[in-house]
Coordinates of C-alpha atoms and ligand atoms in Angstrom, one line a residue:
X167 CA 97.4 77.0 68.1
X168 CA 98.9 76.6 71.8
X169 CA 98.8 80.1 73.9
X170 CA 102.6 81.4 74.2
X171 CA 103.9 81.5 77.3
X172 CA 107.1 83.2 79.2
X173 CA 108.3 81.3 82.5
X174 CA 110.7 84.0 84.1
X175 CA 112.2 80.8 85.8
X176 CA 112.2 77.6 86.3
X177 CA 109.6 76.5 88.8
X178 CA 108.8 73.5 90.2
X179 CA 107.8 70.2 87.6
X180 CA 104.4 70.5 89.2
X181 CA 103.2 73.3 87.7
X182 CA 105.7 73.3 85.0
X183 CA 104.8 70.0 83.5
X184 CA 101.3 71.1 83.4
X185 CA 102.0 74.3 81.8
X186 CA 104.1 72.9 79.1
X187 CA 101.4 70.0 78.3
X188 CA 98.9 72.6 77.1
X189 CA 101.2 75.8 76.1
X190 CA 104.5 76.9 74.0
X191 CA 106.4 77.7 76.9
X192 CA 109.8 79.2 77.1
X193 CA 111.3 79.6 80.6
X194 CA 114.3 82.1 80.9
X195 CA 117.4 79.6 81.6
X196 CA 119.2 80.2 84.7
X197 CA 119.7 81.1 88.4
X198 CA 119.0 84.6 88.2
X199 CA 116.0 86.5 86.9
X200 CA 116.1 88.2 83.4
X201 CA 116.8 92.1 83.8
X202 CA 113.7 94.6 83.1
X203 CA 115.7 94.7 79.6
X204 CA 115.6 91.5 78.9
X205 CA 112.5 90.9 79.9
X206 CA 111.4 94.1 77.4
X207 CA 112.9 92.2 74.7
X208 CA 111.2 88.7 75.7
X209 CA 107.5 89.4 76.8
X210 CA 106.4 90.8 73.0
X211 CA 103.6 88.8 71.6
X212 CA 103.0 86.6 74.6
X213 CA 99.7 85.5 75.7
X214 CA 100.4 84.7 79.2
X215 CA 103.0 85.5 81.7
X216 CA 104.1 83.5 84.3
X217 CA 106.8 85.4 86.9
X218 CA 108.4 85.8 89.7
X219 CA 108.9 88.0 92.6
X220 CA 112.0 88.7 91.6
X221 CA 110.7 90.2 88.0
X222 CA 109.9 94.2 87.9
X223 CA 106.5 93.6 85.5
X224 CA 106.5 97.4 85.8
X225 CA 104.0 99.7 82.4
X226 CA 106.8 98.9 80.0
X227 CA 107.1 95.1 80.4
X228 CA 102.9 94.7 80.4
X229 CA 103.0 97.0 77.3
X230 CA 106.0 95.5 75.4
X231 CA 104.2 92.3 75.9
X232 CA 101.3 93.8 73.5
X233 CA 97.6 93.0 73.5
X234 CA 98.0 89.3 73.5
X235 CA 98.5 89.6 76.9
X236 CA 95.5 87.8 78.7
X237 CA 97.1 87.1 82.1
X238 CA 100.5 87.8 84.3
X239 CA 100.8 84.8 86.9
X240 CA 103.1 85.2 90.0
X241 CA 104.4 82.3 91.8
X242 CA 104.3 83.9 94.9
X243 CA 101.7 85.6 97.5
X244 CA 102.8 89.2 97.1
X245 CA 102.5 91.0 94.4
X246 CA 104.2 94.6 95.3
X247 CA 106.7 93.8 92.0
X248 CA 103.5 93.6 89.8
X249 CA 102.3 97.1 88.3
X250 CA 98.5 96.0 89.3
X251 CA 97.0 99.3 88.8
X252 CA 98.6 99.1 85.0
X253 CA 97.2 95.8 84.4
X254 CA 94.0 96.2 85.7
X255 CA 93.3 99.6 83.8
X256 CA 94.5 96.9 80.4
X257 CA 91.9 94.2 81.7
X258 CA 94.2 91.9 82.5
X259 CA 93.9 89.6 85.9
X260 CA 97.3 89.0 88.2
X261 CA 97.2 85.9 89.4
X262 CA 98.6 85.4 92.3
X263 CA 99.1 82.3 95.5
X264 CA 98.4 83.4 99.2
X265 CA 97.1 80.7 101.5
X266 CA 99.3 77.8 100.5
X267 CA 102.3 79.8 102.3
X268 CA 100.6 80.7 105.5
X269 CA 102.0 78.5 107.6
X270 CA 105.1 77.7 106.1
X271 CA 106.2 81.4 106.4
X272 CA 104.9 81.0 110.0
X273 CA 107.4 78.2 110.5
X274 CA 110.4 80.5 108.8
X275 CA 109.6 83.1 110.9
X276 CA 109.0 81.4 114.1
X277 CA 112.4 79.8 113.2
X278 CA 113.7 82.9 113.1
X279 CA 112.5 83.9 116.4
X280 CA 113.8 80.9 117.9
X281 CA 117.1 81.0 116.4
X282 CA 117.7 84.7 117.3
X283 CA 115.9 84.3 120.5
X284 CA 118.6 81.5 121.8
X285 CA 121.8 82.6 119.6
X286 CA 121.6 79.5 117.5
X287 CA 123.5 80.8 114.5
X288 CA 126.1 82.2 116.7
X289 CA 126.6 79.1 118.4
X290 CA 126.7 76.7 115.6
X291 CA 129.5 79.3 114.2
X292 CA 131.5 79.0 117.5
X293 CA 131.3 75.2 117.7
X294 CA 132.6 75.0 113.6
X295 CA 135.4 77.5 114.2
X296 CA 136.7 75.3 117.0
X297 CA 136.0 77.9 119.5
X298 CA 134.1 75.5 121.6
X299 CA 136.9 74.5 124.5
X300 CA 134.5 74.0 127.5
X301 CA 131.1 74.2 128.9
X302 CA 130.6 78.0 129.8
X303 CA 128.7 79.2 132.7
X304 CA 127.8 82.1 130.7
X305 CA 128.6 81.2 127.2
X306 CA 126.5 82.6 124.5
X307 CA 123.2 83.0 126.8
X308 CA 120.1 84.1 124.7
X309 CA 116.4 84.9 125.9
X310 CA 113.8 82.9 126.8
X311 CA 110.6 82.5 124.4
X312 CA 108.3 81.2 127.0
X313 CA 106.9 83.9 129.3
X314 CA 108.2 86.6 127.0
X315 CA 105.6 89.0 124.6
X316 CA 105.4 88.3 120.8
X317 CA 104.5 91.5 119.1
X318 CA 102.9 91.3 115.5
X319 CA 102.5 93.3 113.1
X320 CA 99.7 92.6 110.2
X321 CA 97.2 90.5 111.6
X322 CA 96.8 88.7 108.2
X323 CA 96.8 84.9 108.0
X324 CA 100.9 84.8 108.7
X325 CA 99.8 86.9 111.4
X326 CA 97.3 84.6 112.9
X327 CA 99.3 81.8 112.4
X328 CA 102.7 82.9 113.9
X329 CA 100.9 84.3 117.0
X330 CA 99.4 80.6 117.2
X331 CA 103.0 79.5 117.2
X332 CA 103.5 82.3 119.6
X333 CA 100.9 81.2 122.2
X334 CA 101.8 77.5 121.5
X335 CA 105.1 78.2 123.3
X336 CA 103.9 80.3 126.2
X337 CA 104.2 83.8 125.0
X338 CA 102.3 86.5 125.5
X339 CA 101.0 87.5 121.9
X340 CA 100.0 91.5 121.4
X341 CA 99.1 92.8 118.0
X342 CA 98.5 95.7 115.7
X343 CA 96.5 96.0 113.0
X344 CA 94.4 98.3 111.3
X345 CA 91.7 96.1 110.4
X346 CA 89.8 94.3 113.2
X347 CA 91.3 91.0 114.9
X348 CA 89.4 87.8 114.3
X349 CA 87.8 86.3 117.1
X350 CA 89.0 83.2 117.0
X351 CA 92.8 85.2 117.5
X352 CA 91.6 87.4 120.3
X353 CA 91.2 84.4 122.4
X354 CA 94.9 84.3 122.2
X355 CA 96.3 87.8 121.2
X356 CA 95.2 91.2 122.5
X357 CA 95.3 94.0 120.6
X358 CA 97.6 97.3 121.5
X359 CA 98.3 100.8 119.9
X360 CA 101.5 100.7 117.6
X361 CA 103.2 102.5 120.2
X362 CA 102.4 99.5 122.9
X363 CA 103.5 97.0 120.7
X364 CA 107.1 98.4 120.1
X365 CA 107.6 99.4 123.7
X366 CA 106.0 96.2 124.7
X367 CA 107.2 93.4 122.8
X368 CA 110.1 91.4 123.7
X369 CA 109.9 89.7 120.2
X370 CA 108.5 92.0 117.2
X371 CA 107.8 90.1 114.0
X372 CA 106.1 92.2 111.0
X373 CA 103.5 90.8 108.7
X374 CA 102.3 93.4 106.6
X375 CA 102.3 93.8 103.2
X376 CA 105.1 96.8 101.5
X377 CA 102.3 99.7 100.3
X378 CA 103.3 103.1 100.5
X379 CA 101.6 103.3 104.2
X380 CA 103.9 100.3 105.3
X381 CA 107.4 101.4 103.5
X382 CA 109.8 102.0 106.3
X383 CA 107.5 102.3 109.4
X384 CA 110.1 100.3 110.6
X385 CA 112.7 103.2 111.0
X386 CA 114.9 105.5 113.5
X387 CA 111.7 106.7 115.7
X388 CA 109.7 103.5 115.7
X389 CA 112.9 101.6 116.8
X390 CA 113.4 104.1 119.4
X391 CA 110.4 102.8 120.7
X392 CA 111.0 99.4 121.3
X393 CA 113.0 97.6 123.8
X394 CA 117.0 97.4 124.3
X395 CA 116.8 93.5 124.6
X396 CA 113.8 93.6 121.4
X397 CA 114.5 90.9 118.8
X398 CA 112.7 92.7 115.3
X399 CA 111.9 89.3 112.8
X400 CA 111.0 90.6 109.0
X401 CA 109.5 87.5 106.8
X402 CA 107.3 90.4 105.4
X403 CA 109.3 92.3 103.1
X404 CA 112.8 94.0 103.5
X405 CA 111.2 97.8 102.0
X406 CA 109.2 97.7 105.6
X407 CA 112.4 98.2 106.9
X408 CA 115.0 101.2 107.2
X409 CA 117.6 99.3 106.8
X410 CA 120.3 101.8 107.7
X411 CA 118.3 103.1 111.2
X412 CA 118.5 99.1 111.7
X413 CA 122.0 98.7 111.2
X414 CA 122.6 101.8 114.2
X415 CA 119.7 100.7 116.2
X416 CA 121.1 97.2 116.3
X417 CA 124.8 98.6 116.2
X418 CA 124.4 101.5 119.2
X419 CA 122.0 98.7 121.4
X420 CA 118.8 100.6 120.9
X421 CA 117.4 97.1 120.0
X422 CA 119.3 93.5 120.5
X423 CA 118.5 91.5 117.6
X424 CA 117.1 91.2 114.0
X425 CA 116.0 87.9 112.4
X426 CA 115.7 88.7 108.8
X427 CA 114.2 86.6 105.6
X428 CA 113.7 89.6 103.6
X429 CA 115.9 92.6 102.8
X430 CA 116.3 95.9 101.1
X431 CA 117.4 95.4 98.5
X432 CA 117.5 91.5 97.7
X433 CA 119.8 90.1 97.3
X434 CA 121.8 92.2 100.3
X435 CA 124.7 92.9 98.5
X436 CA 127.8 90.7 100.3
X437 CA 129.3 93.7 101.4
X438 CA 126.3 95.0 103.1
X439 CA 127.4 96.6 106.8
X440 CA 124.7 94.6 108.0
X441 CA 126.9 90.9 107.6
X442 CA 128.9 92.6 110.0
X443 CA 126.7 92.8 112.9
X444 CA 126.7 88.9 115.0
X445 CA 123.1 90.5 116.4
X446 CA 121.7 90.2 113.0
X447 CA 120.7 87.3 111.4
X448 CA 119.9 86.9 107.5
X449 CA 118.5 84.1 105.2
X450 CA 118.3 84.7 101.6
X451 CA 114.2 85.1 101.7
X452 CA 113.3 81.3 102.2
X453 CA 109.2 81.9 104.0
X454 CA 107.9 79.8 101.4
X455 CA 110.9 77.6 100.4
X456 CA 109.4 74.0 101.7
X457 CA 109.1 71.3 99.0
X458 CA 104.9 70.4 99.5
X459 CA 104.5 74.7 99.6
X460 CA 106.6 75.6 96.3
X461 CA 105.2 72.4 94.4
X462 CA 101.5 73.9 95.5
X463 CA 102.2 77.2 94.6
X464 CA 103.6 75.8 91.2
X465 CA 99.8 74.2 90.4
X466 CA 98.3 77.5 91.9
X467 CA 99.9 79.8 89.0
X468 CA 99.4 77.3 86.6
X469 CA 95.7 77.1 86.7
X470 CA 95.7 80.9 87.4
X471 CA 97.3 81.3 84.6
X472 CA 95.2 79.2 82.6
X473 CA 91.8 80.6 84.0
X474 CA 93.3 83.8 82.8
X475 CA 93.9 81.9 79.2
X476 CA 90.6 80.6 78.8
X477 CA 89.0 84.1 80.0
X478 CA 88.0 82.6 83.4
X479 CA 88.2 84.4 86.7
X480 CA 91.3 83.7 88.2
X481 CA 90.9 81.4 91.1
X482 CA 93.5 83.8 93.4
X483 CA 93.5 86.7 92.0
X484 CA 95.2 90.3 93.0
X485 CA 92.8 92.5 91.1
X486 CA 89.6 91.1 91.0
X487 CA 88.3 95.0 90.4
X488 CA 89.5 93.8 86.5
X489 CA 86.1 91.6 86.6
X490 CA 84.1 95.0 87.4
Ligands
DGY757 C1 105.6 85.5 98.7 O1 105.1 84.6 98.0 O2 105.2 86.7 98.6 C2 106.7 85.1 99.6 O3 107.4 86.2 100.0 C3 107.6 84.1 99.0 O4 108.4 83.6 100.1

């Protein structure tokens, strides 16, 4: 008998195709993720999950899926929706995708950077609203990204890579980060205090994971810290942020800009006070959203999840303490 699987969304035909060849798969139909309640009522008796990071898979979803449940899958790097501790303690691997999305975020939030850094959003709204009547001496200037310092936060892989970007276009890269730098970086980045960085950086972008440690160390005193002209980039996650010391930090010019990918909560709600701030830039979390990246990370949670189904060890996996 083929292993039942839930899909919590369509993914990619990549890894989709290749999960429906060799299981009885049913993938939630639609746009939006299925609610904790629906996803109660759909996980029971399932031998494999396959979800997003969109999905609570909080102790009531793993247990209302039941002891069939050899493996949850995520289609995506970070796992902070995933009760790991729950699953782990039940034997059962999370799969999840890191490395595929390294650069790719990189290239979001460098984007980012850029965009804030030179007003691009701004101006592409001026030019469409048929504001654009002349060349302006002093029309919508921005701040340079050469010669200025990239702060970064989590020297990770997304880390590493952005503050290649970083040196790639003349910065200065500084970094923070509990765990030691790798030598190949330091030739590039030199590490500072947390303080330094926020007073230092003309361009802050965060790449650490949300754990309790991380939760809001973005908030009233650490913005404080940082520069009037300071552009803050999140492609982390939003829950690294306090999103309402941002709003008056970026409202009362305590800092000049925020680049965001990520928010608290997603999806920012339309009416969020934030969309009314031109100093703050949002896309609707897009790090990994490039064609080759999600089709990769597609194939990556497929054969995660059928490692899991065969009783393998997960070739990514979150909790590899489950193998202890
Ligand atoms: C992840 O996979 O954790 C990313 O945030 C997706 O863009």
């Amino acid at each position: 008998m083929k292993p039942k699987i839930f899909v919590t969304r369509r993914i990619p035909d990549a890894g989709l195709s290749l999960i429906e060849s060799r299981c009885d798969t049913s993938v939630f139909p639609g746009d939006l993720p299925p609610t904790r309640e629906e996803l109660i009522d759909l996980v029971p008796g399932i031998d494999g999950l396959l979800c997003l990071l969109t999905d609570p898979i909080d102790q009531k979803v793993i247990e209302a899926a039941g002891d069939n449940l050899k493996v949850i899958s995520s289609y995506a790097a970070g796992f902070d929706n995933i009760a790991v501790d729950v699953a782990t303690a039940r034997g059962i691997p999370v799969g999840n995708t890191p490395g595929v999305l390294t650069e790719t975020t990189a290239d979001l939030a460098f984007s980012l950077l850029a965009s804030a850094a030179r007003r691009v959003v701004e101006g592409e709204r001026f030019a469409r609203e048929g504001k654009w009547k002349t060349w302006g001496p002093t029309l919508l200037m921005g701040r340079d990204i050469h010669g200025a310092t990239l702060g970064i936060m989590g020297m990770g892989s997304i880390g590493r890579a952005m503050a290649r970007r970083g040196a790639g276009f003349g910065m200065r890269v500084i970094y923070c980060d509990r765990s030691p730098g790798e030598i190949e970086t330091q030739k590039f980045a030199r590490p500072v205090s947390f303080d330094q960085l926020l007073s230092e950086s003309d361009f802050l972008s965060l790449h650490v994971p949300l754990t309790g440690d991380t939760r809001h160390i973005i908030d009233e005193k650490t913005l404080a810290k940082m520069k009037a002209t300071a552009v803050l980039v999140n492609t982390a996650r939003g829950g690294v942020v306090d999103h309402d010391a941002l709003f008056n930090a970026l409202k009362n010019g305590i800092i000049g800009y925020a680049a965001l990918d990520v928010t608290e909560p997603e999806p920012l709600p339309p009416d969020h006070k934030l969309y009314t701030l031109t100093n703050c830039l949002i896309v609707p979390h897009l790090g990994s959203a490039s064609v080759a990246t999600r089709d990769t990370m597609a194939v990556m949670a497929a054969k995660n999840l059928f490692a899991g189904l065969d009783g393998e060890q997960l070739p990514n996996c979150a909790n590899p303490q489950v193998y202890e």
